[in-house]
Amino acid sequence: MLSNFFNTRVGFIMLLILFLTISCFAQQSTISGQFPETKAGMFYTFTRVVQLHDAPLTSFYAPFDLYNAKFGQITLKGETFDVITGLKDGEEIILVDGNRNKNFSDDEIYAQTLSGMNVNTYIEKLIFSDGSGYYIALWRIEDKLYYCGITRREGILYVGEKSYKAAIAETDSDGWYTKDAILLMVDLNENGKFDGPEFFRKYLKIGEEYFTIESVTKNGEAIVLEKSSTSVLVPFIGETFPDISFEEVSGKTINLGEKVGEWKVIYFNFLTASEVSKINVWLDAFSEFLKMEVKSYVLLVVPSSCNCTSCEECPLDLESLAKKYKDITIVPISREKLDEITIRLRLLYPETLMVISPDNVLVYRTSAGVVTEGVIWKHTITMPTVEQISNLIVALVKN
C-alpha cells in the first residue's frame, strides 16, 4: 500500500511538472487580450451601400414626414435595421431604427459635417438582440446612401506580466470580428492613447518580439496572438529591416532585407494614370541617387487589366519603365498580393518612402500620425518632397 501511495504521489508530481511546463511554454509562445467595452470612434472602414426603395419594406412609426423619402435596410450580424432618408425643411435627414422596435422616435443618432465637404455624416448606435452595441456612420451623396462601421472594443492586452491598453476594430463593416479583417491598437508607449505606429493588422511587434494574430472571438471580446519565429513586420525607425522578397519585372527574386553595403531607398505607389507624372519625378531623382551609390527599389501596384490600344506607348507599361530606368529595381505588385505586402511593410496610401542604411537599419519612413479626437478618426500623412529626400540622402551618405 505504501508503494502504491508512493507511486501515485510520484505520478502526480510528474503530471504537475508536465502541466506547469506546458503552461509555461504556452505563456511564452502566446499572448492574449480581452476587450469588454464597446466605444464609438474609428477610421472609416469598409463602405457598404444601402439599397433604397420608394416604399417602406416593413411597417413602423416615424415621428415626422419626410419629403422625397426613401426606405432601406442594413444587415449586420444577421440582424436587420430599418433606415429612412429624405428631406425635412429642406435639410437631408437620415433615421435608423437602431433598437429594432419599429419606432424611429427613440434612437440615438446625431449628425456631424465632414470637413471640406457639404455632406452630413450621421452617427447611429445599433443594439443587437444579445444587448451588445455597434456604431455606424451613414452619409448620402446624391441618390446613394452609404454606411460603415466606426466601432472599437477597448480592453487590455496581456504580455507576460505586463499589460497594455488596447483595442480592436473589425474592418468589414458586417459586425463580425475575423482575424483577417481586424485592426489592433496597442498603447505601447503607455501615454494613454493610440499613436500612429501603434496600429497593427495581422502582425504585432512588442519590444524585440513579433506576434501573429492566431484567433479572435466572433464578437471581438477576446484575441490570441502567437509568437513568430521570424521578423514578419517592417520595424520602427532605428531597427533592422526584415527579410521580404519580391520578383522584379525581369522575374528575378530580390530581398529588400538583404545587406548590399549601400544605402537603399524604397518607394511605393499605385501605377495609375493620375500618379504616373509623380512616379516619373521620383524615378528621375532615384537616377541621380545612383551617382552616390544609393540603390533604389520602386514598388508599383499594377492594374489588374490593360485597356490601352498600344502598350508600347502606354505610360502604365512597367517594361518600358524598367528599360528607361534600367539601374533602378522596379517591382510590380499585384492587387492579389497588395494586402499582405501593405501589412508587412506598413505601407501608407497612396505612396510611401523608406530609407535603409548599409547596415540594414531603417532610418527614415514617410511620417504618419492619427487624430483620434471625435468619432471619425483620421490619418495625417506627410510625404516629403524630392528636394527634402535628396538633401537627406546627401547628408546620410556624407556622414
XYZ file of C-alpha atoms in Angstrom:
399
model
C 0.000 0.000 0.000
C 2.863 2.353 0.844
C 4.439 1.528 -2.512
C 1.198 2.310 -4.313
C 0.900 5.573 -2.404
C 4.467 6.473 -3.322
C 3.941 5.642 -6.985
C 0.700 7.597 -7.072
C 2.351 10.599 -5.473
C 5.349 10.462 -7.837
C 2.999 10.144 -10.788
C 1.006 13.158 -9.578
C 4.186 15.230 -9.183
C 5.374 14.243 -12.675
C 1.977 15.170 -14.104
C 2.095 18.511 -12.270
C 5.591 19.242 -13.626
C 4.435 18.384 -17.132
C 1.386 20.645 -16.760
C 3.485 23.549 -15.486
C 5.966 23.058 -18.327
C 3.203 23.144 -20.913
C 1.596 26.161 -19.226
C 4.908 27.996 -19.137
C 5.508 27.249 -22.806
C 2.007 28.403 -23.701
C 2.507 31.652 -21.792
C 5.784 32.277 -23.570
C 4.538 31.452 -27.062
C 1.160 33.224 -26.987
C -0.331 36.445 -25.674
C -3.981 37.360 -25.280
C -6.308 40.328 -24.993
C -9.727 40.969 -23.519
C -11.964 43.760 -24.880
C -15.171 44.129 -22.843
C -16.027 47.772 -23.632
C -17.685 48.931 -26.873
C -16.962 52.518 -27.936
C -17.670 54.818 -30.872
C -14.568 56.072 -32.646
C -12.622 54.632 -35.567
C -11.349 55.357 -39.058
C -13.742 54.884 -41.938
C -13.812 51.132 -42.561
C -15.226 49.148 -45.488
C -18.010 51.196 -47.093
C -21.302 49.482 -47.903
C -24.308 50.717 -49.897
C -27.902 50.724 -48.639
C -30.378 49.711 -51.330
C -33.096 52.394 -51.308
C -36.761 51.892 -52.245
C -39.693 54.229 -52.844
C -41.964 52.329 -50.448
C -41.378 51.060 -46.882
C -40.218 47.450 -46.585
C -41.954 46.989 -43.210
C -44.471 48.825 -41.036
C -43.067 51.287 -38.450
C -43.658 54.567 -36.620
C -41.837 57.746 -37.713
C -42.037 60.988 -35.646
C -42.489 63.194 -38.742
C -42.951 63.010 -42.503
C -40.043 63.366 -44.908
C -40.228 64.799 -48.405
C -38.951 62.506 -51.158
C -38.493 59.754 -48.576
C -36.555 56.606 -49.420
C -36.520 53.391 -47.416
C -33.898 50.715 -46.899
C -32.405 48.177 -44.508
C -28.976 47.480 -43.016
C -27.994 43.940 -42.026
C -25.198 43.277 -39.546
C -24.517 40.032 -37.656
C -27.586 38.596 -39.356
C -29.908 41.236 -37.839
C -31.774 43.829 -39.902
C -32.266 47.524 -39.094
C -34.705 49.796 -40.980
C -33.497 53.091 -42.475
C -35.344 56.174 -43.782
C -33.776 59.096 -45.622
C -35.383 62.217 -47.035
C -35.817 65.986 -46.652
C -37.235 67.869 -43.658
C -37.477 71.652 -44.069
C -35.058 71.369 -46.986
C -32.413 69.526 -44.964
C -31.265 65.947 -45.569
C -32.292 63.628 -42.723
C -31.336 60.013 -42.026
C -33.216 57.937 -39.446
C -32.265 54.435 -38.284
C -34.297 52.076 -36.097
C -31.238 51.228 -34.021
C -33.051 49.214 -31.358
C -35.270 47.379 -33.895
C -38.576 48.203 -32.184
C -40.204 49.625 -35.366
C -40.157 53.084 -33.772
C -37.874 55.800 -35.201
C -38.511 58.258 -32.358
C -36.373 56.698 -29.614
C -32.996 56.051 -31.284
C -29.637 57.707 -30.614
C -28.463 59.422 -33.793
C -26.647 62.683 -34.461
C -25.064 64.404 -37.439
C -21.677 65.999 -37.975
C -20.417 67.785 -41.072
C -17.422 66.326 -42.889
C -14.589 68.837 -43.195
C -14.162 70.071 -46.760
C -17.457 68.538 -47.873
C -21.019 69.756 -47.686
C -22.185 66.350 -46.513
C -23.584 65.378 -43.135
C -22.362 62.137 -41.594
C -24.867 60.571 -39.230
C -23.649 58.511 -36.275
C -26.004 55.772 -35.072
C -25.780 53.178 -32.326
C -27.233 49.800 -33.236
C -28.288 47.382 -30.497
C -28.284 43.677 -31.270
C -30.617 41.096 -29.750
C -27.883 39.963 -27.331
C -27.664 43.524 -25.943
C -24.299 44.360 -27.496
C -23.830 47.659 -29.330
C -22.251 48.678 -32.637
C -21.719 52.177 -34.044
C -22.018 53.063 -37.715
C -21.557 56.202 -39.795
C -24.058 56.937 -42.590
C -23.964 59.564 -45.302
C -25.862 60.274 -48.514
C -24.341 61.527 -51.758
C -26.928 62.278 -54.440
C -29.199 59.223 -54.654
C -26.819 56.818 -52.849
C -26.810 56.046 -49.118
C -23.598 54.650 -47.625
C -22.545 53.319 -44.227
C -19.527 51.821 -42.478
C -18.590 50.616 -39.017
C -16.814 53.030 -36.666
C -16.764 50.776 -33.605
C -13.872 49.692 -31.436
C -13.782 47.384 -28.435
C -11.360 48.513 -25.729
C -9.607 46.491 -23.080
C -6.231 45.053 -22.131
C -3.538 43.110 -23.996
C -1.589 40.830 -21.645
C 2.078 40.212 -22.463
C 3.652 38.074 -19.766
C 3.452 40.039 -16.527
C 2.898 43.314 -18.380
C -0.404 44.670 -19.653
C -1.182 47.366 -22.220
C -4.248 49.398 -23.010
C -5.512 48.006 -26.311
C -8.484 47.998 -28.666
C -9.780 46.048 -31.623
C -11.971 47.049 -34.563
C -13.476 44.985 -37.360
C -12.917 46.475 -40.809
C -15.533 44.683 -42.948
C -18.484 46.674 -41.545
C -20.504 43.496 -41.007
C -20.361 43.367 -37.205
C -18.297 40.178 -37.047
C -14.642 40.008 -35.999
C -12.317 37.763 -38.026
C -8.536 37.596 -37.789
C -8.027 38.665 -41.417
C -10.222 41.783 -41.153
C -9.398 43.495 -37.878
C -7.349 46.462 -36.730
C -5.455 46.037 -33.464
C -4.369 49.065 -31.439
C -1.850 48.794 -28.586
C -0.683 51.696 -26.402
C 2.961 50.593 -26.463
C 4.384 53.891 -25.194
C 1.762 53.919 -22.420
C 0.726 57.539 -22.935
C -2.971 56.723 -22.679
C -3.805 56.950 -26.397
C -3.135 55.210 -29.702
C -0.427 56.899 -31.785
C 0.478 56.422 -35.457
C 2.899 53.459 -35.079
C 0.572 51.655 -32.652
C -1.933 50.336 -35.212
C -1.476 46.800 -36.494
C -3.111 44.344 -38.876
C -2.334 40.617 -38.709
C 1.121 41.153 -37.184
C 2.266 42.878 -33.993
C 5.707 43.856 -32.697
C 6.327 44.339 -28.979
C 9.891 45.010 -27.920
C 12.056 42.578 -29.863
C 9.314 40.014 -30.409
C 6.884 39.541 -33.287
C 3.396 38.069 -32.984
C 0.770 36.914 -35.467
C -2.963 37.108 -34.765
C -3.981 33.494 -34.273
C -7.666 33.808 -33.376
C -10.345 36.285 -32.359
C -13.816 35.642 -30.987
C -16.611 36.467 -33.405
C -17.965 39.208 -31.136
C -14.496 40.754 -30.666
C -14.300 40.194 -26.911
C -11.023 38.249 -26.947
C -7.948 37.736 -29.104
C -4.965 35.362 -29.089
C -1.628 36.102 -30.777
C 1.155 33.589 -31.347
C 4.836 34.420 -31.238
C 6.512 34.371 -34.644
C 9.999 32.949 -35.042
C 10.925 35.419 -37.794
C 10.759 39.163 -38.336
C 7.464 39.424 -40.197
C 6.904 43.151 -39.953
C 8.805 46.245 -41.054
C 10.279 47.639 -37.819
C 10.245 51.059 -36.295
C 12.934 53.600 -37.191
C 16.300 52.565 -35.780
C 15.628 48.833 -36.062
C 16.820 46.176 -38.524
C 14.855 45.749 -41.734
C 13.471 42.182 -42.085
C 13.778 39.753 -44.995
C 10.989 40.434 -47.502
C 11.319 39.039 -51.025
C 9.741 40.123 -54.315
C 10.070 39.411 -58.016
C 11.215 42.348 -60.132
C 9.996 42.971 -63.705
C 12.564 40.559 -65.197
C 11.377 37.760 -62.893
C 14.484 37.838 -60.704
C 13.833 37.453 -56.949
C 15.159 40.264 -54.772
C 15.234 40.566 -50.993
C 14.629 44.043 -49.589
C 16.258 42.984 -46.329
C 19.482 41.762 -47.906
C 22.602 43.645 -46.869
C 24.118 45.176 -50.004
C 26.589 47.517 -48.284
C 24.856 50.567 -49.748
C 22.156 52.987 -48.765
C 18.756 51.856 -50.040
C 15.602 53.768 -50.899
C 12.223 52.020 -51.155
C 9.366 53.850 -52.854
C 5.757 52.634 -53.118
C 2.887 53.933 -55.259
C -0.017 52.862 -57.471
C 0.723 52.739 -61.187
C -2.320 54.702 -62.325
C -2.672 57.480 -64.891
C -3.056 60.091 -62.139
C 0.181 59.004 -60.413
C 2.427 58.487 -63.465
C 3.865 62.014 -63.532
C 4.657 61.852 -59.816
C 6.284 58.430 -60.216
C 8.448 59.706 -63.071
C 9.665 62.615 -60.939
C 10.778 60.190 -58.237
C 12.391 57.846 -60.767
C 14.412 60.760 -62.141
C 15.517 61.610 -58.603
C 16.490 57.996 -57.885
C 18.589 58.016 -61.053
C 20.577 60.899 -59.552
C 20.983 58.922 -56.314
C 22.905 56.263 -58.278
C 25.813 58.700 -58.514
C 26.051 58.482 -54.721
C 25.841 54.656 -54.836
C 22.318 54.608 -53.411
C 20.264 51.628 -54.573
C 16.578 52.285 -55.277
C 13.628 49.883 -55.218
C 10.312 51.059 -56.671
C 7.234 49.024 -55.735
C 4.315 49.752 -58.049
C 0.807 48.360 -57.754
C -0.148 47.338 -61.270
C -3.664 47.437 -62.767
C -5.457 44.103 -62.965
C -6.044 44.638 -66.711
C -4.879 46.946 -69.503
C -7.363 48.634 -71.867
C -4.934 50.777 -73.865
C -4.543 50.399 -77.632
C -0.740 50.399 -77.668
C 1.078 49.070 -74.611
C 4.442 50.094 -76.078
C 3.487 53.749 -75.681
C 1.368 53.330 -72.555
C 2.679 55.321 -69.554
C 1.479 52.459 -67.334
C 3.729 49.904 -69.040
C 6.180 48.501 -66.467
C 8.553 47.001 -69.006
C 9.023 50.393 -70.656
C 9.766 51.950 -67.275
C 12.232 49.166 -66.458
C 14.079 49.749 -69.750
C 14.207 53.512 -69.281
C 15.397 53.248 -65.666
C 17.455 50.072 -66.025
C 19.588 50.707 -62.922
C 16.540 51.041 -60.674
C 14.849 47.880 -59.421
C 11.161 48.107 -60.336
C 8.884 45.599 -58.612
C 5.304 45.002 -59.787
C 2.756 44.388 -57.028
C -0.447 42.588 -57.975
C -3.776 43.505 -56.403
C -3.971 39.971 -55.008
C -0.730 40.406 -53.028
C -1.277 44.044 -52.092
C -2.961 43.459 -48.744
C -0.236 41.204 -47.318
C 2.534 43.496 -48.581
C 0.761 46.561 -47.193
C 0.557 44.914 -43.774
C 4.142 43.662 -43.676
C 5.712 46.876 -44.977
C 3.221 49.053 -43.075
C 2.616 50.991 -46.284
C 0.706 54.253 -46.397
C -1.626 55.040 -49.294
C -1.166 56.320 -51.882
C 2.626 56.499 -51.516
C 5.349 55.628 -49.025
C 9.102 56.209 -48.959
C 11.709 54.489 -46.773
C 15.486 54.879 -46.414
C 17.646 51.984 -45.155
C 21.280 52.213 -44.060
C 24.159 50.000 -45.365
C 23.820 48.093 -42.068
C 20.179 47.362 -42.975
C 18.665 49.690 -40.386
C 15.529 51.685 -41.170
C 16.500 55.342 -40.722
C 13.551 57.109 -42.361
C 9.995 56.429 -43.480
C 7.069 58.608 -44.519
C 5.715 60.014 -41.283
C 2.140 59.286 -40.294
C 0.044 60.238 -37.328
C -3.560 59.837 -36.319
C -6.238 62.148 -34.991
C -8.359 60.161 -32.556
C -10.383 63.004 -31.081
C -14.022 62.675 -32.109
C -15.925 59.776 -33.587
C -14.400 59.812 -37.076
C -10.661 59.203 -36.797
C -8.223 60.471 -39.409
C -4.726 59.694 -40.655
C -2.217 62.508 -41.060
C 0.416 61.569 -43.638
C 3.367 63.811 -44.503
C 5.078 62.817 -47.744
C 8.464 64.503 -48.243
C 9.359 66.425 -51.379
C 12.041 65.209 -53.786
C 14.287 68.066 -52.629
C 13.884 67.095 -48.960
C 14.776 63.464 -49.616
C 17.681 64.467 -51.866
C 19.100 66.644 -49.088
C 18.598 63.803 -46.595
C 20.388 61.295 -48.825
C 23.320 63.664 -49.377
C 23.648 64.219 -45.612
C 23.420 60.499 -44.831
C 25.959 59.442 -47.470
C 28.467 62.110 -46.392
C 28.228 61.082 -42.747
